[in-house]
mmCIF file of C-alpha atoms in Angstrom:
data_model
loop_
_atom_site.group_PDB
_atom_site.id
_atom_site.type_symbol
_atom_site.label_atom_id
_atom_site.label_comp_id
_atom_site.label_asym_id
_atom_site.label_seq_id
_atom_site.Cartn_x
_atom_site.Cartn_y
_atom_site.Cartn_z
ATOM 1 C CA MET A 1 -161.430 59.080 13.779
ATOM 2 C CA VAL A 2 -164.556 61.196 13.331
ATOM 3 C CA GLN A 3 -163.742 64.524 11.714
ATOM 4 C CA SER A 4 -167.140 66.208 12.011
ATOM 5 C CA SER A 5 -170.719 65.530 12.979
ATOM 6 C CA GLU A 6 -173.948 66.894 11.492
ATOM 7 C CA ARG A 7 -177.386 66.519 13.089
ATOM 8 C CA ALA A 8 -180.856 67.269 11.749
ATOM 9 C CA THR A 9 -184.302 66.709 13.245
ATOM 10 C CA GLY A 10 -187.951 67.151 12.274
ATOM 11 C CA LEU A 11 -187.460 65.813 8.744
ATOM 12 C CA SER A 12 -189.506 63.884 6.210
ATOM 13 C CA PHE A 13 -188.205 61.039 4.055
ATOM 14 C CA LYS A 14 -188.090 63.542 1.206
ATOM 15 C CA ASP A 15 -185.468 65.483 3.198
ATOM 16 C CA LEU A 16 -183.514 62.284 3.720
ATOM 17 C CA ILE A 17 -183.532 61.669 -0.049
ATOM 18 C CA ILE A 18 -181.929 65.074 -0.544
ATOM 19 C CA LYS A 19 -179.295 64.264 2.075
ATOM 20 C CA LEU A 20 -178.517 60.918 0.426
ATOM 21 C CA LYS A 21 -177.983 62.685 -2.893
ATOM 22 C CA GLU A 22 -175.649 65.146 -1.167
ATOM 23 C CA ILE A 23 -173.721 62.208 0.283
ATOM 24 C CA LYS A 24 -173.179 60.944 -3.251
ATOM 25 C CA ALA A 25 -172.257 64.370 -4.650
ATOM 26 C CA GLN A 26 -169.792 65.103 -1.826
ATOM 27 C CA SER A 27 -168.165 61.619 -1.879
ATOM 28 C CA PHE A 28 -168.974 61.302 1.823
ATOM 29 C CA SER A 29 -167.284 58.616 3.946
ATOM 30 C CA GLY A 30 -168.724 57.623 7.294
ATOM 31 C CA ASN A 31 -172.052 56.662 8.889
ATOM 32 C CA LEU A 32 -175.523 58.128 8.459
ATOM 33 C CA ILE A 33 -177.522 57.297 11.609
ATOM 34 C CA VAL A 34 -181.271 57.620 10.994
ATOM 35 C CA LYS A 35 -183.856 57.628 13.798
ATOM 36 C CA VAL A 36 -187.651 57.500 13.720
ATOM 37 C CA GLU A 37 -188.850 56.061 17.009
ATOM 38 C CA PRO A 38 -187.035 56.877 20.261
ATOM 39 C CA ASP A 39 -185.508 53.361 20.199
ATOM 40 C CA LEU A 40 -185.691 52.634 16.460
ATOM 41 C CA SER A 41 -182.633 53.557 14.418
ATOM 42 C CA TRP A 42 -180.591 52.509 11.395
ATOM 43 C CA ILE A 43 -176.942 52.911 10.390
ATOM 44 C CA LEU A 44 -176.039 53.359 6.720
ATOM 45 C CA ALA A 45 -172.295 53.106 6.107
ATOM 46 C CA PHE A 46 -170.742 54.986 3.163
ATOM 47 C CA ARG A 47 -167.341 55.265 1.570
ATOM 48 C CA MET A 48 -166.627 57.847 -1.129
ATOM 49 C CA GLY A 49 -170.349 58.535 -1.542
ATOM 50 C CA ARG A 50 -171.375 54.922 -2.072
ATOM 51 C CA ILE A 51 -173.110 52.587 0.368
ATOM 52 C CA GLY A 52 -171.498 49.390 1.579
ATOM 53 C CA TRP A 53 -173.535 48.281 4.572
ATOM 54 C CA VAL A 54 -176.761 48.894 6.511
ATOM 55 C CA SER A 55 -177.849 47.713 9.941
ATOM 56 C CA GLY A 56 -180.390 48.386 12.664
ATOM 57 C CA GLY A 57 -184.166 48.583 12.488
ATOM 58 C CA VAL A 58 -186.722 46.266 14.054
ATOM 59 C CA GLU A 59 -185.157 42.901 13.135
ATOM 60 C CA PRO A 60 -181.468 43.248 12.199
ATOM 61 C CA ILE A 61 -180.522 39.600 12.802
ATOM 62 C CA ASN A 62 -183.591 38.282 10.959
ATOM 63 C CA CYS A 63 -182.804 40.639 8.069
ATOM 64 C CA TRP A 64 -179.263 39.233 7.876
ATOM 65 C CA GLN A 65 -180.397 35.587 8.086
ATOM 66 C CA ARG A 66 -183.206 36.063 5.572
ATOM 67 C CA ASN A 67 -180.979 37.666 2.965
ATOM 68 C CA LEU A 68 -178.280 35.042 3.452
ATOM 69 C CA THR A 69 -180.964 32.474 2.608
ATOM 70 C CA LEU A 70 -181.960 34.428 -0.502
ATOM 71 C CA ALA A 71 -178.298 34.591 -1.555
ATOM 72 C CA GLN A 72 -178.297 30.753 -1.766
ATOM 73 C CA LEU A 73 -174.724 30.364 -0.542
ATOM 74 C CA ASP A 74 -173.113 26.958 -0.415
ATOM 75 C CA LEU A 75 -171.401 27.300 2.965
ATOM 76 C CA PRO A 76 -169.677 24.591 5.015
ATOM 77 C CA PRO A 77 -171.847 23.512 7.992
ATOM 78 C CA ASP A 78 -169.572 25.128 10.600
ATOM 79 C CA LYS A 79 -169.457 28.453 8.733
ATOM 80 C CA LEU A 80 -173.212 28.341 8.079
ATOM 81 C CA ALA A 81 -173.899 27.931 11.801
ATOM 82 C CA GLU A 82 -171.534 30.806 12.570
ATOM 83 C CA VAL A 83 -173.015 33.346 10.155
ATOM 84 C CA ASN A 84 -176.620 32.324 10.848
ATOM 85 C CA ASN A 85 -176.305 32.904 14.586
ATOM 86 C CA PRO A 86 -174.445 36.178 14.980
ATOM 87 C CA ASN A 87 -174.276 38.051 18.236
ATOM 88 C CA GLN A 88 -176.439 41.188 18.061
ATOM 89 C CA ASN A 89 -173.453 43.373 18.948
ATOM 90 C CA ASN A 90 -171.198 41.762 16.334
ATOM 91 C CA LEU A 91 -173.624 41.938 13.432
ATOM 92 C CA ASP A 92 -171.613 44.217 11.158
ATOM 93 C CA SER A 93 -169.894 44.325 7.799
ATOM 94 C CA ASN A 94 -166.969 42.227 9.065
ATOM 95 C CA ILE A 95 -169.054 39.026 8.793
ATOM 96 C CA LEU A 96 -169.679 39.601 5.104
ATOM 97 C CA ALA A 97 -166.094 40.699 4.540
ATOM 98 C CA GLU A 98 -164.849 37.394 6.002
ATOM 99 C CA LEU A 99 -167.055 35.462 3.545
ATOM 100 C CA LEU A 100 -165.592 37.475 0.672
ATOM 101 C CA VAL A 101 -161.996 36.957 1.764
ATOM 102 C CA ALA A 102 -162.619 33.219 2.157
ATOM 103 C CA GLU A 103 -164.215 33.228 -1.317
ATOM 104 C CA LEU A 104 -167.425 31.769 0.130
ATOM 105 C CA ILE A 105 -169.442 34.475 -1.635
ATOM 106 C CA ASP A 106 -168.635 36.248 -4.899
ATOM 107 C CA ARG A 107 -168.783 40.034 -5.213
ATOM 108 C CA GLN A 108 -171.934 40.009 -7.346
ATOM 109 C CA LYS A 109 -173.911 38.012 -4.781
ATOM 110 C CA CYS A 110 -172.458 40.138 -2.021
ATOM 111 C CA ALA A 111 -173.580 43.335 -3.764
ATOM 112 C CA GLU A 112 -177.071 41.900 -4.344
ATOM 113 C CA LEU A 113 -177.350 40.883 -0.675
ATOM 114 C CA VAL A 114 -176.385 44.358 0.574
ATOM 115 C CA ALA A 115 -178.719 46.012 -1.962
ATOM 116 C CA ARG A 116 -181.682 43.895 -0.775
ATOM 117 C CA MET A 117 -180.936 44.663 2.865
ATOM 118 C CA THR A 118 -180.667 48.375 2.088
ATOM 119 C CA VAL A 119 -183.979 48.400 0.215
ATOM 120 C CA GLU A 120 -185.678 46.636 3.138
ATOM 121 C CA ASN A 121 -184.313 49.080 5.682
ATOM 122 C CA LEU A 122 -185.050 52.203 3.619
ATOM 123 C CA PHE A 123 -188.576 50.859 3.064
ATOM 124 C CA ASP A 124 -189.000 50.584 6.841
ATOM 125 C CA ILE A 125 -187.695 54.119 7.317
ATOM 126 C CA ILE A 126 -190.338 55.347 4.842
ATOM 127 C CA GLN A 127 -193.094 53.417 6.585
ATOM 128 C CA PHE A 128 -192.305 54.320 10.182
ATOM 129 C CA SER A 129 -191.587 57.947 9.279
ATOM 130 C CA GLN A 130 -195.126 58.368 7.911
ATOM 131 C CA ARG A 131 -196.500 58.536 11.450
ATOM 132 C CA SER A 132 -197.819 61.976 12.319
ATOM 133 C CA GLY A 133 -195.636 63.619 14.960
ATOM 134 C CA ASN A 134 -192.791 61.126 14.516
ATOM 135 C CA ARG A 135 -190.648 62.655 11.810
ATOM 136 C CA LEU A 136 -187.136 61.591 10.936
ATOM 137 C CA SER A 137 -183.925 62.732 12.504
ATOM 138 C CA TYR A 138 -180.406 61.861 11.495
ATOM 139 C CA GLN A 139 -176.806 62.229 12.589
ATOM 140 C CA LEU A 140 -174.040 62.283 10.002
ATOM 141 C CA MET A 141 -170.701 61.036 11.351
ATOM 142 C CA GLN A 142 -168.072 61.993 8.791
ATOM 143 C CA THR A 143 -164.624 60.398 8.561
ATOM 144 C CA GLY A 144 -161.719 60.674 6.169
ATOM 145 C CA ALA A 145 -161.795 58.429 3.088
ATOM 146 C CA GLY A 146 -158.864 56.415 4.398
ATOM 147 C CA ASN A 147 -160.322 56.330 7.882
ATOM 148 C CA SER A 148 -163.794 55.008 7.091
ATOM 149 C CA GLN A 149 -165.254 52.413 9.445
ATOM 150 C CA LEU A 150 -166.643 50.585 6.408
ATOM 151 C CA ASN A 151 -164.635 47.459 5.639
ATOM 152 C CA LEU A 152 -162.501 48.098 2.560
ATOM 153 C CA VAL A 153 -163.173 44.594 1.194
ATOM 154 C CA LEU A 154 -166.894 45.107 0.547
ATOM 155 C CA PRO A 155 -168.272 46.226 -2.821
ATOM 156 C CA LEU A 156 -169.677 49.742 -2.826
ATOM 157 C CA LEU A 157 -173.096 50.472 -4.318
ATOM 158 C CA GLU A 158 -174.626 53.551 -5.917
ATOM 159 C CA ILE A 159 -177.500 54.843 -3.802
ATOM 160 C CA GLU A 160 -179.753 56.124 -6.644
ATOM 161 C CA PRO A 161 -180.905 52.719 -8.015
ATOM 162 C CA ILE A 162 -181.480 51.500 -4.463
ATOM 163 C CA LEU A 163 -183.650 54.542 -3.707
ATOM 164 C CA THR A 164 -185.600 54.004 -6.934
ATOM 165 C CA LYS A 165 -186.243 50.360 -6.051
ATOM 166 C CA THR A 166 -187.253 51.288 -2.500
ATOM 167 C CA ILE A 167 -189.778 53.882 -3.627
ATOM 168 C CA GLN A 168 -191.240 51.558 -6.264
ATOM 169 C CA THR A 169 -191.608 48.833 -3.613
ATOM 170 C CA TRP A 170 -193.296 51.267 -1.214
ATOM 171 C CA GLN A 171 -195.702 52.454 -3.898
ATOM 172 C CA GLU A 172 -196.622 48.857 -4.806
ATOM 173 C CA TRP A 173 -197.169 48.105 -1.106
ATOM 174 C CA SER A 174 -199.398 51.171 -0.801
ATOM 175 C CA ASN A 175 -201.355 50.395 -3.973
ATOM 176 C CA VAL A 176 -202.685 47.124 -2.536
ATOM 177 C CA GLY A 177 -203.741 48.696 0.771
ATOM 178 C CA LEU A 178 -200.868 47.550 3.006
ATOM 179 C CA THR A 179 -199.545 50.895 4.294
ATOM 180 C CA ALA A 180 -200.717 50.139 7.846
ATOM 181 C CA TYR A 181 -198.817 46.842 8.026
ATOM 182 C CA ALA A 182 -195.040 46.879 8.409
ATOM 183 C CA PRO A 183 -193.369 43.772 6.925
ATOM 184 C CA SER A 184 -190.522 44.039 9.449
ATOM 185 C CA LEU A 185 -192.906 43.381 12.370
ATOM 186 C CA PHE A 186 -193.453 39.941 13.896
ATOM 187 C CA ALA A 187 -196.709 38.164 13.061
ATOM 188 C CA ILE A 188 -198.627 36.712 16.034
ATOM 189 C CA VAL A 189 -201.857 34.709 15.756
ATOM 190 C CA SER A 190 -204.547 35.623 18.267
ATOM 191 C CA GLN A 191 -205.874 32.854 20.495
ATOM 192 C CA SER A 192 -209.379 33.998 19.523
ATOM 193 C CA LEU A 193 -208.931 32.728 15.946
ATOM 194 C CA ASP A 194 -210.814 29.494 15.287
ATOM 195 C CA ARG A 195 -208.314 27.910 12.899
ATOM 196 C CA SER A 196 -210.753 25.201 11.873
ATOM 197 C CA ARG A 197 -212.707 27.873 9.992
ATOM 198 C CA LEU A 198 -209.739 28.177 7.608
ATOM 199 C CA ALA A 199 -209.794 24.495 6.686
ATOM 200 C CA ASP A 200 -211.467 25.211 3.341
ATOM 201 C CA ASN A 201 -208.493 27.372 2.367
ATOM 202 C CA GLN A 202 -205.605 24.949 2.825
ATOM 203 C CA SER A 203 -202.952 27.415 1.678
ATOM 204 C CA LEU A 204 -204.013 30.043 4.237
ATOM 205 C CA TYR A 205 -204.518 27.387 6.916
ATOM 206 C CA GLN A 206 -200.968 26.102 6.489
ATOM 207 C CA ILE A 207 -199.541 29.631 6.610
ATOM 208 C CA VAL A 208 -201.403 30.406 9.844
ATOM 209 C CA GLN A 209 -200.307 27.089 11.360
ATOM 210 C CA ALA A 210 -196.680 28.007 10.632
ATOM 211 C CA ILE A 211 -196.876 31.398 12.385
ATOM 212 C CA GLU A 212 -195.238 31.023 15.800
ATOM 213 C CA GLY A 213 -194.678 34.658 16.708
ATOM 214 C CA ASN A 214 -190.908 34.613 16.135
ATOM 215 C CA ARG A 215 -190.736 35.625 12.459
ATOM 216 C CA SER A 216 -191.536 38.853 10.660
ATOM 217 C CA LEU A 217 -193.829 39.004 7.643
ATOM 218 C CA ARG A 218 -190.737 39.232 5.432
ATOM 219 C CA SER A 219 -189.146 36.129 6.946
ATOM 220 C CA LEU A 220 -192.408 34.179 6.746
ATOM 221 C CA ALA A 221 -192.710 35.108 3.065
ATOM 222 C CA VAL A 222 -189.211 33.720 2.392
ATOM 223 C CA VAL A 223 -190.078 30.478 4.220
ATOM 224 C CA HIS A 224 -193.179 30.106 2.038
ATOM 225 C CA HIS A 225 -191.283 31.052 -1.161
ATOM 226 C CA GLN A 226 -193.520 34.042 -1.892
ATOM 227 C CA PRO A 227 -192.927 37.753 -2.503
ATOM 228 C CA VAL A 228 -193.731 39.541 0.748
ATOM 229 C CA ILE A 229 -196.418 41.678 -0.951
ATOM 230 C CA ASN A 230 -198.306 38.561 -2.111
ATOM 231 C CA PHE A 231 -197.851 36.838 1.231
ATOM 232 C CA THR A 232 -199.120 39.815 3.253
ATOM 233 C CA SER A 233 -202.027 40.443 0.854
ATOM 234 C CA ALA A 234 -203.217 36.867 1.489
ATOM 235 C CA LEU A 235 -203.204 37.590 5.239
ATOM 236 C CA LEU A 236 -204.911 40.979 4.894
ATOM 237 C CA PRO A 237 -208.423 39.846 6.011
ATOM 238 C CA LEU A 238 -206.934 38.290 9.177
ATOM 239 C CA LEU A 239 -204.784 41.371 9.827
ATOM 240 C CA ARG A 240 -207.738 43.719 9.459
ATOM 241 C CA SER A 241 -209.938 41.612 11.718
ATOM 242 C CA GLY A 242 -207.263 41.401 14.430
ATOM 243 C CA PHE A 243 -206.865 37.618 14.196
ATOM 244 C CA ILE A 244 -203.236 38.235 13.243
ATOM 245 C CA ASN A 245 -201.397 41.014 15.073
ATOM 246 C CA LEU A 246 -198.018 42.591 14.370
ATOM 247 C CA SER A 247 -195.531 43.266 17.131
ATOM 248 C CA ALA A 248 -192.162 45.005 17.329
ATOM 249 C CA LEU A 249 -190.971 42.137 19.547
ATOM 250 C CA PRO A 250 -191.095 38.391 18.881
ATOM 251 C CA LEU A 251 -192.800 36.063 21.324
ATOM 252 C CA SER A 252 -190.473 34.256 23.693
ATOM 253 C CA LYS A 253 -190.315 30.463 23.635
ATOM 254 C CA THR A 254 -192.484 30.364 26.777
ATOM 255 C CA GLU A 255 -195.091 32.635 25.218
ATOM 256 C CA ARG A 256 -195.131 30.573 22.005
ATOM 257 C CA THR A 257 -195.823 27.350 23.890
ATOM 258 C CA GLY A 258 -198.219 28.873 26.416
ATOM 259 C CA SER A 259 -201.759 30.192 26.116
ATOM 260 C CA LEU A 260 -200.930 33.857 25.695
ATOM 261 C CA ASP A 261 -203.765 35.895 24.230
ATOM 262 C CA ILE A 262 -202.302 39.003 22.655
ATOM 263 C CA THR A 263 -205.541 40.487 21.337
ATOM 264 C CA SER A 264 -205.456 43.246 23.959
ATOM 265 C CA SER A 265 -201.788 44.163 23.428
ATOM 266 C CA LYS A 266 -200.989 47.351 21.528
ATOM 267 C CA SER A 267 -198.424 46.639 18.836
ATOM 268 C CA LEU A 268 -196.123 49.105 17.118
ATOM 269 C CA SER A 269 -198.123 48.579 13.928
ATOM 270 C CA GLU A 270 -201.395 49.530 15.644
ATOM 271 C CA ARG A 271 -199.873 52.726 16.999
ATOM 272 C CA PHE A 272 -199.397 54.175 13.538
ATOM 273 C CA SER A 273 -201.946 52.315 11.387
ATOM 274 C CA SER A 274 -204.574 55.038 11.645
ATOM 275 C CA GLU A 275 -202.147 57.783 10.640
ATOM 276 C CA ILE A 276 -199.701 56.275 8.162
ATOM 277 C CA GLY A 277 -199.768 57.643 4.657
ATOM 278 C CA GLN A 278 -202.464 60.210 5.381
ATOM 279 C CA SER A 279 -202.453 63.448 3.420
ATOM 280 C CA ALA A 280 -204.426 66.608 3.953
ATOM 281 C CA SER A 281 -208.176 66.228 3.796
ATOM 282 C CA PRO A 282 -209.852 67.519 0.653
ATOM 283 C CA ALA A 283 -210.949 71.133 0.797
ATOM 284 C CA THR A 284 -214.735 70.981 0.799
ATOM 285 C CA PRO A 285 -216.619 74.286 0.571
ATOM 286 C CA ALA A 286 -220.089 73.972 2.069
ATOM 287 C CA SER A 287 -221.694 75.123 -1.179
ATOM 288 C CA SER A 288 -220.054 72.456 -3.343
ATOM 289 C CA ILE A 289 -220.399 69.131 -1.507
ATOM 290 C CA GLU A 290 -221.572 67.352 -4.674
ATOM 291 C CA SER A 291 -219.098 69.017 -7.042
ATOM 292 C CA PRO A 292 -216.258 67.044 -8.690
ATOM 293 C CA LEU A 293 -213.163 66.392 -6.575
ATOM 294 C CA ILE A 294 -209.860 67.413 -8.184
ATOM 295 C CA ALA A 295 -206.429 66.276 -6.978
ATOM 296 C CA CYS A 296 -203.471 68.636 -7.432
ATOM 297 C CA ILE A 297 -200.152 66.782 -7.183
ATOM 298 C CA ASP A 298 -197.172 69.114 -7.113
ATOM 299 C CA ASP A 299 -194.251 69.434 -4.697
ATOM 300 C CA SER A 300 -194.622 73.235 -4.955
ATOM 301 C CA ILE A 301 -197.144 74.610 -2.466
ATOM 302 C CA LEU A 302 -197.349 77.786 -4.578
ATOM 303 C CA ILE A 303 -198.580 75.847 -7.623
ATOM 304 C CA TYR A 304 -201.157 74.070 -5.478
ATOM 305 C CA GLN A 305 -202.371 77.350 -3.988
ATOM 306 C CA SER A 306 -202.777 78.831 -7.479
ATOM 307 C CA LEU A 307 -204.841 75.839 -8.606
ATOM 308 C CA GLU A 308 -206.813 75.784 -5.366
ATOM 309 C CA ARG A 309 -207.819 79.417 -5.768
ATOM 310 C CA ILE A 310 -209.048 78.811 -9.327
ATOM 311 C CA LEU A 311 -210.894 75.586 -8.502
ATOM 312 C CA ILE A 312 -212.660 76.716 -5.348
ATOM 313 C CA GLU A 313 -213.694 79.972 -7.044
ATOM 314 C CA HIS A 314 -215.438 77.843 -9.672
ATOM 315 C CA LYS A 315 -217.122 75.570 -7.083
ATOM 316 C CA PHE A 316 -214.871 72.530 -7.421
ATOM 317 C CA ARG A 317 -213.615 70.552 -4.463
ATOM 318 C CA CYS A 318 -209.855 70.020 -4.409
ATOM 319 C CA TYR A 319 -206.954 68.769 -2.333
ATOM 320 C CA GLY A 320 -203.202 68.772 -2.745
ATOM 321 C CA VAL A 321 -200.393 66.265 -2.295
ATOM 322 C CA GLN A 322 -196.866 67.648 -1.973
ATOM 323 C CA ASP A 323 -195.127 64.502 -0.661
ATOM 324 C CA PRO A 324 -194.444 62.088 -3.583
ATOM 325 C CA LEU A 325 -194.527 59.101 -1.209
ATOM 326 C CA LYS A 326 -198.184 59.808 -0.392
ATOM 327 C CA ILE A 327 -199.464 60.220 -3.952
ATOM 328 C CA MET A 328 -200.844 56.741 -4.653
ATOM 329 C CA PRO A 329 -202.266 56.078 -1.156
ATOM 330 C CA SER A 330 -204.023 59.462 -1.312
ATOM 331 C CA LEU A 331 -205.474 58.880 -4.801
ATOM 332 C CA ILE A 332 -206.709 55.394 -3.904
ATOM 333 C CA ARG A 333 -208.296 56.659 -0.684
ATOM 334 C CA ASN A 334 -209.926 59.831 -2.070
ATOM 335 C CA LYS A 335 -210.790 58.641 -5.627
ATOM 336 C CA PRO A 336 -210.779 62.088 -7.256
ATOM 337 C CA ASP A 337 -212.659 62.817 -10.478
ATOM 338 C CA PHE A 338 -209.757 64.658 -12.087
ATOM 339 C CA ILE A 339 -205.982 64.896 -11.501
ATOM 340 C CA PHE A 340 -203.438 67.634 -12.161
ATOM 341 C CA LEU A 341 -199.989 66.015 -11.950
ATOM 342 C CA ASP A 342 -196.595 67.737 -11.854
ATOM 343 C CA LEU A 343 -194.036 66.328 -14.288
ATOM 344 C CA LEU A 344 -190.876 66.953 -12.238
ATOM 345 C CA MET A 345 -190.688 66.000 -8.545
ATOM 346 C CA PRO A 346 -187.613 65.260 -6.408
ATOM 347 C CA ILE A 347 -188.283 61.558 -5.695
ATOM 348 C CA THR A 348 -190.380 60.432 -8.641
ATOM 349 C CA ASN A 349 -191.747 62.000 -11.832
ATOM 350 C CA GLY A 350 -195.128 62.485 -13.442
ATOM 351 C CA TYR A 351 -194.529 59.798 -16.066
ATOM 352 C CA GLU A 352 -193.988 57.109 -13.420
ATOM 353 C CA VAL A 353 -196.975 58.236 -11.341
ATOM 354 C CA CYS A 354 -199.247 58.392 -14.384
ATOM 355 C CA GLU A 355 -198.197 54.886 -15.356
ATOM 356 C CA GLN A 356 -199.084 53.646 -11.863
ATOM 357 C CA ILE A 357 -202.448 55.408 -12.018
ATOM 358 C CA ARG A 358 -203.265 53.655 -15.299
ATOM 359 C CA LYS A 359 -202.341 50.296 -13.744
ATOM 360 C CA THR A 360 -204.624 50.825 -10.729
ATOM 361 C CA PRO A 361 -208.167 49.561 -11.509
ATOM 362 C CA SER A 362 -209.983 52.147 -9.382
ATOM 363 C CA LEU A 363 -208.045 55.044 -10.951
ATOM 364 C CA LYS A 364 -207.278 54.044 -14.527
ATOM 365 C CA HIS A 365 -210.156 56.006 -16.156
ATOM 366 C CA ILE A 366 -209.554 59.280 -14.279
ATOM 367 C CA PRO A 367 -208.355 62.161 -16.508
ATOM 368 C CA VAL A 368 -204.713 63.052 -15.752
ATOM 369 C CA ILE A 369 -203.315 66.393 -16.878
ATOM 370 C CA ILE A 370 -199.522 66.719 -16.775
ATOM 371 C CA LEU A 371 -198.239 70.056 -15.436
ATOM 372 C CA THR A 372 -194.828 71.235 -16.585
ATOM 373 C CA GLY A 373 -192.725 74.291 -17.219
ATOM 374 C CA LYS A 374 -191.379 72.506 -20.305
ATOM 375 C CA ASP A 375 -193.487 72.241 -23.433
ATOM 376 C CA GLY A 376 -191.462 70.097 -25.806
ATOM 377 C CA LEU A 377 -192.716 67.583 -28.335
ATOM 378 C CA ILE A 378 -190.822 64.726 -26.650
ATOM 379 C CA ASP A 379 -192.481 65.454 -23.303
ATOM 380 C CA ARG A 380 -195.911 65.491 -24.922
ATOM 381 C CA MET A 381 -195.267 62.213 -26.738
ATOM 382 C CA ARG A 382 -193.970 60.507 -23.601
ATOM 383 C CA SER A 383 -196.953 61.785 -21.610
ATOM 384 C CA LYS A 384 -199.295 60.175 -24.124
ATOM 385 C CA MET A 385 -197.349 56.912 -23.980
ATOM 386 C CA VAL A 386 -197.893 56.579 -20.215
ATOM 387 C CA GLY A 387 -201.596 57.368 -20.527
ATOM 388 C CA ALA A 388 -201.791 61.081 -19.722
ATOM 389 C CA THR A 389 -205.003 62.725 -20.862
ATOM 390 C CA GLY A 390 -203.555 66.160 -21.524
ATOM 391 C CA PHE A 391 -200.664 68.559 -21.054
ATOM 392 C CA LEU A 392 -200.721 71.976 -19.342
ATOM 393 C CA GLY A 393 -197.897 74.510 -19.043
ATOM 394 C CA LYS A 394 -196.765 76.387 -15.949
ATOM 395 C CA PRO A 395 -197.438 78.840 -14.483
ATOM 396 C CA VAL A 396 -201.075 77.774 -14.513
ATOM 397 C CA GLN A 397 -203.562 80.150 -16.122
ATOM 398 C CA GLU A 398 -207.202 80.211 -15.057
ATOM 399 C CA GLU A 399 -208.638 80.024 -18.567
ATOM 400 C CA ALA A 400 -206.402 77.074 -19.548
ATOM 401 C CA VAL A 401 -207.220 75.170 -16.337
ATOM 402 C CA LEU A 402 -210.958 75.573 -16.841
ATOM 403 C CA LYS A 403 -210.733 74.550 -20.503
ATOM 404 C CA MET A 404 -208.980 71.317 -19.530
ATOM 405 C CA ILE A 405 -211.618 70.501 -16.937
ATOM 406 C CA GLU A 406 -214.464 71.339 -19.308
ATOM 407 C CA LYS A 407 -212.909 69.240 -22.062
ATOM 408 C CA TYR A 408 -212.021 66.092 -20.119
ATOM 409 C CA LEU A 409 -214.322 66.030 -17.079
ATOM 410 C CA VAL A 410 -217.357 65.457 -19.314
ATOM 411 C CA GLY A 411 -218.659 61.955 -18.779
ATOM 412 C CA VAL A 412 -216.689 61.264 -15.591
ATOM 413 C CA SER A 413 -219.771 61.356 -13.422
ATOM 414 C CA GLU A 414 -222.097 59.802 -15.985
#
């Protein structure tokens, strides 16, 4: 029986991260229902602060089938048919629990399957929540520990490593320019594509030939034995040109065998592609159009405002990023000349971001100054190890900021 219910609306994924950490700290048992679109929602089931199951999203049955395939289970034919064709309404943790009880899956594989499904679904929550005007909402349905709806047979997983993996996956997806393309959406080939023009690229030709409109990018990647990021990157030119579209709904059998031309249809992906991952535009004073552009990455708006005041006063252009999930997409898009980077942020940290910057070809030579309220030798050494250019203490002082810029911005525009 539900003991209490908590609701929250108008949130970012960063707020959801905080709630997930509270769930762990409070040993919460029950369901966290997350919504982004009016008809797009997820259920994350917890017991004693740990996650045991996730469902919902764009393609719940495909997600289940795909991850069963990845688990490489040796199931009897009758059981395989049963678990591969679940009823939408019965797709819950009981199916997996039955496999465990029958010893058709071991606990390690079961835990890995649930972890992969959770990463996929959290990734989708990040992506769909990036749309402007469509922030997250959630409902927390709390139950007693002995009254949890989560099947007691299933292994329970810590949420922190799953969150870390999800954010790393999202950042990798963003780094290669895929933020506008949701891997949970169904790929559909436009009738306007002349497939014979792909004959010189047999790999791409075979992939396109296999797209029937009933599988998501993730499921297609599994079929072709590729990581979804590599698979989608190969399709990127066709996605950008509109020869492959993404839809929230699969094509019916009639549509797949008919002559449907979907080029004029407006997919869920198209509705947010122009807005996803966008951060505030760089502040550009009219008198300094040609001046260096400086990025200020800090989850504290007060720190950004302090830096902004100093930089604009000295004729630099600048912009800020407070949301850690938007850091890499923003840097790749804006290509700043100089970066101030906070060391401690709630979802990621400056070391990890700096390491990603150094691995990104278009950004790897940009000076990165780590901002921190700590000034220890270990922090300085670790900053150097991940490729940081310099180290600056907080609160920021005008003279120190300008000295850093003068010292390390030399040669950037040469």
